[in-house]
mmCIF file of C-alpha atoms in Angstrom:
data_model
loop_
_atom_site.group_PDB
_atom_site.id
_atom_site.type_symbol
_atom_site.label_atom_id
_atom_site.label_comp_id
_atom_site.label_asym_id
_atom_site.label_seq_id
_atom_site.Cartn_x
_atom_site.Cartn_y
_atom_site.Cartn_z
ATOM 1 C CA GLU A 30 13.086 -7.506 -6.534
ATOM 2 C CA ILE A 31 9.891 -9.407 -7.291
ATOM 3 C CA VAL A 32 8.048 -7.734 -10.155
ATOM 4 C CA MET A 33 4.264 -7.881 -10.121
ATOM 5 C CA THR A 34 2.458 -7.542 -13.458
ATOM 6 C CA GLN A 35 -1.279 -6.947 -13.621
ATOM 7 C CA SER A 36 -3.539 -7.477 -16.596
ATOM 8 C CA PRO A 37 -5.366 -5.988 -18.236
ATOM 9 C CA VAL A 38 -4.391 -2.386 -17.636
ATOM 10 C CA THR A 39 -8.019 -1.361 -18.137
ATOM 11 C CA LEU A 40 -11.072 -3.606 -17.942
ATOM 12 C CA SER A 41 -14.487 -2.476 -19.152
ATOM 13 C CA VAL A 42 -17.413 -4.407 -17.667
ATOM 14 C CA SER A 43 -21.132 -3.721 -17.283
ATOM 15 C CA PRO A 44 -22.759 -3.550 -13.848
ATOM 16 C CA GLY A 45 -24.150 -6.928 -12.838
ATOM 17 C CA GLU A 46 -21.516 -8.817 -14.774
ATOM 18 C CA ARG A 47 -18.399 -10.620 -13.550
ATOM 19 C CA ALA A 48 -14.930 -9.080 -13.576
ATOM 20 C CA THR A 49 -11.724 -11.098 -13.550
ATOM 21 C CA LEU A 50 -8.429 -9.364 -12.835
ATOM 22 C CA SER A 51 -5.037 -11.051 -13.095
ATOM 23 C CA CYS A 52 -1.726 -10.620 -11.327
ATOM 24 C CA ARG A 53 1.520 -12.408 -12.138
ATOM 25 C CA ALA A 54 4.686 -12.503 -10.034
ATOM 26 C CA SER A 55 8.162 -12.728 -11.539
ATOM 27 C CA GLN A 56 8.946 -15.527 -9.081
ATOM 28 C CA SER A 57 6.931 -17.563 -6.634
ATOM 29 C CA VAL A 58 5.386 -15.649 -3.737
ATOM 30 C CA SER A 59 3.567 -18.699 -2.354
ATOM 31 C CA SER A 60 0.207 -17.384 -1.139
ATOM 32 C CA LYS A 61 1.616 -14.109 0.150
ATOM 33 C CA LEU A 62 -0.503 -11.950 -2.090
ATOM 34 C CA ALA A 63 -2.923 -9.153 -1.231
ATOM 35 C CA TRP A 64 -5.406 -7.110 -3.264
ATOM 36 C CA TYR A 65 -6.365 -3.482 -2.659
ATOM 37 C CA GLN A 66 -9.065 -1.264 -4.095
ATOM 38 C CA GLN A 67 -8.532 2.448 -4.626
ATOM 39 C CA LYS A 68 -11.242 4.924 -5.593
ATOM 40 C CA PRO A 69 -10.452 8.425 -6.876
ATOM 41 C CA GLY A 70 -9.304 10.755 -4.105
ATOM 42 C CA GLN A 71 -9.265 7.958 -1.532
ATOM 43 C CA ALA A 72 -6.637 5.822 0.139
ATOM 44 C CA PRO A 73 -6.388 2.169 -0.870
ATOM 45 C CA ARG A 74 -8.516 -0.367 0.973
ATOM 46 C CA LEU A 75 -7.450 -3.926 1.762
ATOM 47 C CA LEU A 76 -9.716 -6.493 0.071
ATOM 48 C CA ILE A 77 -7.929 -9.832 0.118
ATOM 49 C CA TYR A 78 -4.821 -11.257 1.761
ATOM 50 C CA GLY A 79 -3.250 -14.693 1.800
ATOM 51 C CA ALA A 80 -4.363 -14.826 -1.858
ATOM 52 C CA SER A 81 -7.930 -15.785 -0.924
ATOM 53 C CA ILE A 82 -8.878 -14.478 2.538
ATOM 54 C CA ARG A 83 -11.339 -11.615 2.535
ATOM 55 C CA ALA A 84 -10.488 -8.753 4.850
ATOM 56 C CA THR A 85 -12.957 -7.663 7.510
ATOM 57 C CA GLY A 86 -16.112 -6.163 6.044
ATOM 58 C CA ILE A 87 -15.389 -7.079 2.423
ATOM 59 C CA PRO A 88 -18.458 -8.397 0.581
ATOM 60 C CA ALA A 89 -18.566 -12.006 -0.532
ATOM 61 C CA ARG A 90 -18.755 -10.982 -4.202
ATOM 62 C CA PHE A 91 -15.000 -10.366 -3.973
ATOM 63 C CA SER A 92 -12.900 -13.518 -4.172
ATOM 64 C CA GLY A 93 -9.242 -14.263 -4.709
ATOM 65 C CA SER A 94 -7.448 -17.333 -5.948
ATOM 66 C CA GLY A 95 -4.048 -18.577 -7.025
ATOM 67 C CA SER A 96 -0.655 -19.389 -5.609
ATOM 68 C CA GLY A 97 2.939 -19.309 -6.708
ATOM 69 C CA THR A 98 3.085 -16.838 -9.586
ATOM 70 C CA GLU A 99 -0.481 -16.591 -10.904
ATOM 71 C CA PHE A 100 -3.337 -14.906 -9.049
ATOM 72 C CA THR A 101 -6.864 -13.789 -9.813
ATOM 73 C CA LEU A 102 -9.301 -11.364 -8.231
ATOM 74 C CA THR A 103 -12.911 -12.020 -9.197
ATOM 75 C CA ILE A 104 -15.824 -9.700 -8.552
ATOM 76 C CA SER A 105 -18.865 -11.856 -9.152
ATOM 77 C CA ILE A 106 -21.681 -9.314 -9.655
ATOM 78 C CA LEU A 107 -20.362 -5.833 -10.238
ATOM 79 C CA GLN A 108 -21.938 -3.029 -8.280
ATOM 80 C CA SER A 109 -21.572 0.633 -9.165
ATOM 81 C CA GLU A 110 -19.265 1.179 -6.189
ATOM 82 C CA ASP A 111 -16.812 -1.468 -7.446
ATOM 83 C CA PHE A 112 -15.518 0.615 -10.332
ATOM 84 C CA ALA A 113 -12.064 1.624 -9.176
ATOM 85 C CA VAL A 114 -8.376 0.781 -9.541
ATOM 86 C CA TYR A 115 -7.202 -2.540 -8.118
ATOM 87 C CA TYR A 116 -3.652 -3.332 -7.032
ATOM 88 C CA CYS A 117 -2.031 -6.624 -6.151
ATOM 89 C CA GLN A 118 0.847 -6.713 -3.672
ATOM 90 C CA GLN A 119 3.276 -9.494 -2.785
ATOM 91 C CA TYR A 120 4.739 -9.794 0.686
ATOM 92 C CA ASN A 121 6.846 -12.894 0.303
ATOM 93 C CA HIS A 122 10.057 -10.874 -0.055
ATOM 94 C CA TRP A 123 9.687 -7.322 1.164
ATOM 95 C CA ILE A 124 6.794 -5.597 -0.590
ATOM 96 C CA THR A 125 6.061 -4.800 -4.219
ATOM 97 C CA PHE A 126 2.845 -3.719 -5.913
ATOM 98 C CA GLY A 127 1.510 -4.331 -9.366
ATOM 99 C CA GLN A 128 0.896 -1.320 -11.581
ATOM 100 C CA GLY A 129 -2.857 -1.552 -11.167
ATOM 101 C CA THR A 130 -5.925 -2.470 -13.212
ATOM 102 C CA ARG A 131 -8.544 0.193 -13.794
ATOM 103 C CA LEU A 132 -12.039 -1.317 -13.734
ATOM 104 C CA GLU A 133 -14.379 0.962 -15.656
ATOM 105 C CA ILE A 134 -18.051 0.938 -16.540
ATOM 106 C CA LYS A 135 -18.822 -0.423 -19.990
ATOM 107 C CA GLU B 26 -11.848 3.421 15.107
ATOM 108 C CA VAL B 27 -8.350 3.307 13.632
ATOM 109 C CA GLN B 28 -7.109 6.722 12.575
ATOM 110 C CA LEU B 29 -3.829 7.593 10.898
ATOM 111 C CA VAL B 30 -3.185 11.272 10.311
ATOM 112 C CA GLU B 31 -0.136 12.319 8.335
ATOM 113 C CA SER B 32 1.504 15.724 8.446
ATOM 114 C CA GLY B 33 4.707 17.435 7.415
ATOM 115 C CA GLY B 34 4.336 17.415 3.669
ATOM 116 C CA GLY B 35 5.026 20.489 1.607
ATOM 117 C CA SER B 36 7.037 21.967 -1.200
ATOM 118 C CA VAL B 37 10.824 21.728 -1.094
ATOM 119 C CA GLN B 38 13.728 22.216 -3.452
ATOM 120 C CA PRO B 39 15.771 19.279 -4.698
ATOM 121 C CA GLY B 40 18.488 18.303 -2.248
ATOM 122 C CA ARG B 41 16.612 19.593 0.795
ATOM 123 C CA SER B 42 15.056 17.644 3.660
ATOM 124 C CA LEU B 43 11.591 17.056 5.043
ATOM 125 C CA ARG B 44 10.235 15.111 8.009
ATOM 126 C CA LEU B 45 6.854 13.432 7.810
ATOM 127 C CA SER B 46 4.850 12.483 10.865
ATOM 128 C CA CYS B 47 1.898 10.187 11.414
ATOM 129 C CA ALA B 48 -0.321 10.310 14.494
ATOM 130 C CA ALA B 49 -2.037 6.999 15.196
ATOM 131 C CA SER B 50 -5.085 6.312 17.326
ATOM 132 C CA GLY B 51 -7.787 3.714 17.807
ATOM 133 C CA PHE B 52 -5.462 0.729 18.259
ATOM 134 C CA THR B 53 -2.527 -0.392 20.386
ATOM 135 C CA PHE B 54 0.215 1.281 18.386
ATOM 136 C CA ASP B 55 3.166 -0.613 19.850
ATOM 137 C CA ASP B 56 1.645 -3.968 18.840
ATOM 138 C CA TYR B 57 1.959 -3.344 15.111
ATOM 139 C CA ALA B 58 4.511 -2.720 12.414
ATOM 140 C CA MET B 59 4.022 0.474 10.428
ATOM 141 C CA HIS B 60 4.909 1.576 6.926
ATOM 142 C CA TRP B 61 5.132 4.465 4.517
ATOM 143 C CA VAL B 62 3.760 3.919 1.017
ATOM 144 C CA ARG B 63 3.827 6.625 -1.641
ATOM 145 C CA GLN B 64 1.921 7.372 -4.812
ATOM 146 C CA ALA B 65 3.213 9.783 -7.429
ATOM 147 C CA PRO B 66 0.508 11.873 -9.145
ATOM 148 C CA GLY B 67 -1.517 9.646 -11.462
ATOM 149 C CA LYS B 68 0.716 6.644 -10.765
ATOM 150 C CA GLY B 69 0.623 3.414 -8.782
ATOM 151 C CA LEU B 70 1.630 2.503 -5.264
ATOM 152 C CA GLU B 71 5.243 2.169 -4.099
ATOM 153 C CA TRP B 72 6.260 0.826 -0.704
ATOM 154 C CA VAL B 73 8.864 3.170 0.786
ATOM 155 C CA SER B 74 9.770 1.886 4.222
ATOM 156 C CA GLY B 75 8.585 -0.169 7.167
ATOM 157 C CA ILE B 76 9.418 -0.594 10.842
ATOM 158 C CA SER B 77 8.538 -3.394 13.221
ATOM 159 C CA SER B 78 6.598 -2.778 16.419
ATOM 160 C CA ASN B 79 9.710 -2.934 18.611
ATOM 161 C CA THR B 80 11.869 -0.989 16.076
ATOM 162 C CA ASN B 81 14.304 -3.916 15.735
ATOM 163 C CA ASN B 82 13.519 -4.445 12.069
ATOM 164 C CA ARG B 83 13.444 -1.704 9.437
ATOM 165 C CA GLY B 84 13.312 -1.919 5.684
ATOM 166 C CA TYR B 85 13.636 0.480 2.788
ATOM 167 C CA ALA B 86 12.955 0.465 -0.918
ATOM 168 C CA ASP B 87 16.127 0.623 -2.980
ATOM 169 C CA SER B 88 14.980 3.975 -4.370
ATOM 170 C CA VAL B 89 15.237 5.634 -0.931
ATOM 171 C CA LYS B 90 17.876 3.589 0.855
ATOM 172 C CA GLY B 91 20.552 5.799 2.387
ATOM 173 C CA ARG B 92 18.408 8.941 2.058
ATOM 174 C CA PHE B 93 15.278 8.184 4.107
ATOM 175 C CA THR B 94 15.061 7.043 7.730
ATOM 176 C CA ILE B 95 11.978 5.600 9.362
ATOM 177 C CA SER B 96 11.420 5.815 13.106
ATOM 178 C CA ARG B 97 8.635 5.587 15.635
ATOM 179 C CA ASP B 98 7.864 6.760 19.159
ATOM 180 C CA ASN B 99 5.579 4.216 20.760
ATOM 181 C CA ALA B 100 5.040 6.471 23.794
ATOM 182 C CA LYS B 101 3.602 9.122 21.463
ATOM 183 C CA ASN B 102 1.797 6.727 19.087
ATOM 184 C CA SER B 103 3.695 8.323 16.246
ATOM 185 C CA LEU B 104 5.523 7.253 13.100
ATOM 186 C CA TYR B 105 8.087 9.373 11.287
ATOM 187 C CA LEU B 106 9.926 9.510 7.988
ATOM 188 C CA GLN B 107 13.037 11.660 7.703
ATOM 189 C CA MET B 108 13.641 12.386 4.028
ATOM 190 C CA ASN B 109 17.013 13.812 3.034
ATOM 191 C CA SER B 110 18.517 14.670 -0.353
ATOM 192 C CA LEU B 111 15.077 14.871 -1.906
ATOM 193 C CA ARG B 112 14.772 14.372 -5.656
ATOM 194 C CA ALA B 113 12.090 15.238 -8.181
ATOM 195 C CA GLU B 114 11.131 11.569 -8.333
ATOM 196 C CA ASP B 115 10.293 11.590 -4.613
ATOM 197 C CA MET B 116 7.323 13.854 -5.317
ATOM 198 C CA ALA B 117 4.237 11.930 -4.237
ATOM 199 C CA LEU B 118 1.418 11.513 -1.779
ATOM 200 C CA TYR B 119 2.879 9.701 1.232
ATOM 201 C CA TYR B 120 0.583 7.349 3.116
ATOM 202 C CA CYS B 121 1.068 6.154 6.677
ATOM 203 C CA VAL B 122 -0.070 2.539 6.800
ATOM 204 C CA LYS B 123 -0.677 0.044 9.569
ATOM 205 C CA ASP B 124 0.500 -3.563 9.226
ATOM 206 C CA ILE B 125 -1.716 -6.469 10.221
ATOM 207 C CA GLY B 126 1.197 -7.882 12.239
ATOM 208 C CA SER B 127 4.076 -6.761 14.406
ATOM 209 C CA ASN B 128 7.277 -7.831 12.733
ATOM 210 C CA MET B 129 6.992 -7.355 8.944
ATOM 211 C CA VAL B 130 7.295 -11.086 8.309
ATOM 212 C CA ALA B 131 4.067 -10.933 6.341
ATOM 213 C CA THR B 132 3.294 -7.350 5.434
ATOM 214 C CA ILE B 133 -0.428 -6.900 4.948
ATOM 215 C CA LEU B 134 -1.529 -3.282 4.993
ATOM 216 C CA ASP B 135 -4.918 -3.062 6.659
ATOM 217 C CA TYR B 136 -5.393 0.639 7.483
ATOM 218 C CA TRP B 137 -4.242 3.668 5.514
ATOM 219 C CA GLY B 138 -4.159 7.357 6.308
ATOM 220 C CA GLN B 139 -5.267 9.966 3.781
ATOM 221 C CA GLY B 140 -1.723 10.951 2.918
ATOM 222 C CA THR B 141 0.453 14.035 2.950
ATOM 223 C CA LEU B 142 1.723 15.545 -0.287
ATOM 224 C CA VAL B 143 5.418 16.113 -0.908
ATOM 225 C CA THR B 144 6.359 18.327 -3.832
ATOM 226 C CA VAL B 145 9.993 18.568 -4.947
ATOM 227 C CA SER B 146 10.708 21.356 -7.354
ATOM 228 C CA SER B 147 13.192 24.114 -7.909
#
């Protein structure tokens, strides 16, 4: 099983600033990496797939990068609605999720 | 508009069975693979099972293999999860999720239902 490790567990950032979230795979997943956002009481929402492709309707302030084992989700100018939990997911070999990063208001 | 509506959750004793259903609408159901993903209270996401559009390919997490069975009825636009020998660790919110593709070669989960809660307790 491919283990996905996200860091940090919690990230405190002020609105208007940049947030950088990391995801590491225990073995190469090529570019088969997706990011999801989950707000309290809601289902997850697809943000990014193919490591860097924004899903339909996702604002340009969300960007993804990386390949192999190291990936990054960057939110360039944080809006109030961006504070949530973010999960990475590999789909190179079946499906596994990271444990999540909670993005909170500083 | 894509809609995925889960049902069938509830409270059961350990060792008993439960069948979850998901009614899909707003897209051509038999063109897409479908999945179940669960989330224990206060925890992260865990993929449970997936099935290709033509039912030829099915997959299961190791934690449920041999106990859970995924199926679909394309004529009824419905997805199912038969859960047998339930354990306390199966307690979670179960999401019905649509794949971006048909065959689970690259599983990207683009639409999620709101989930149905399964509680396992004696």
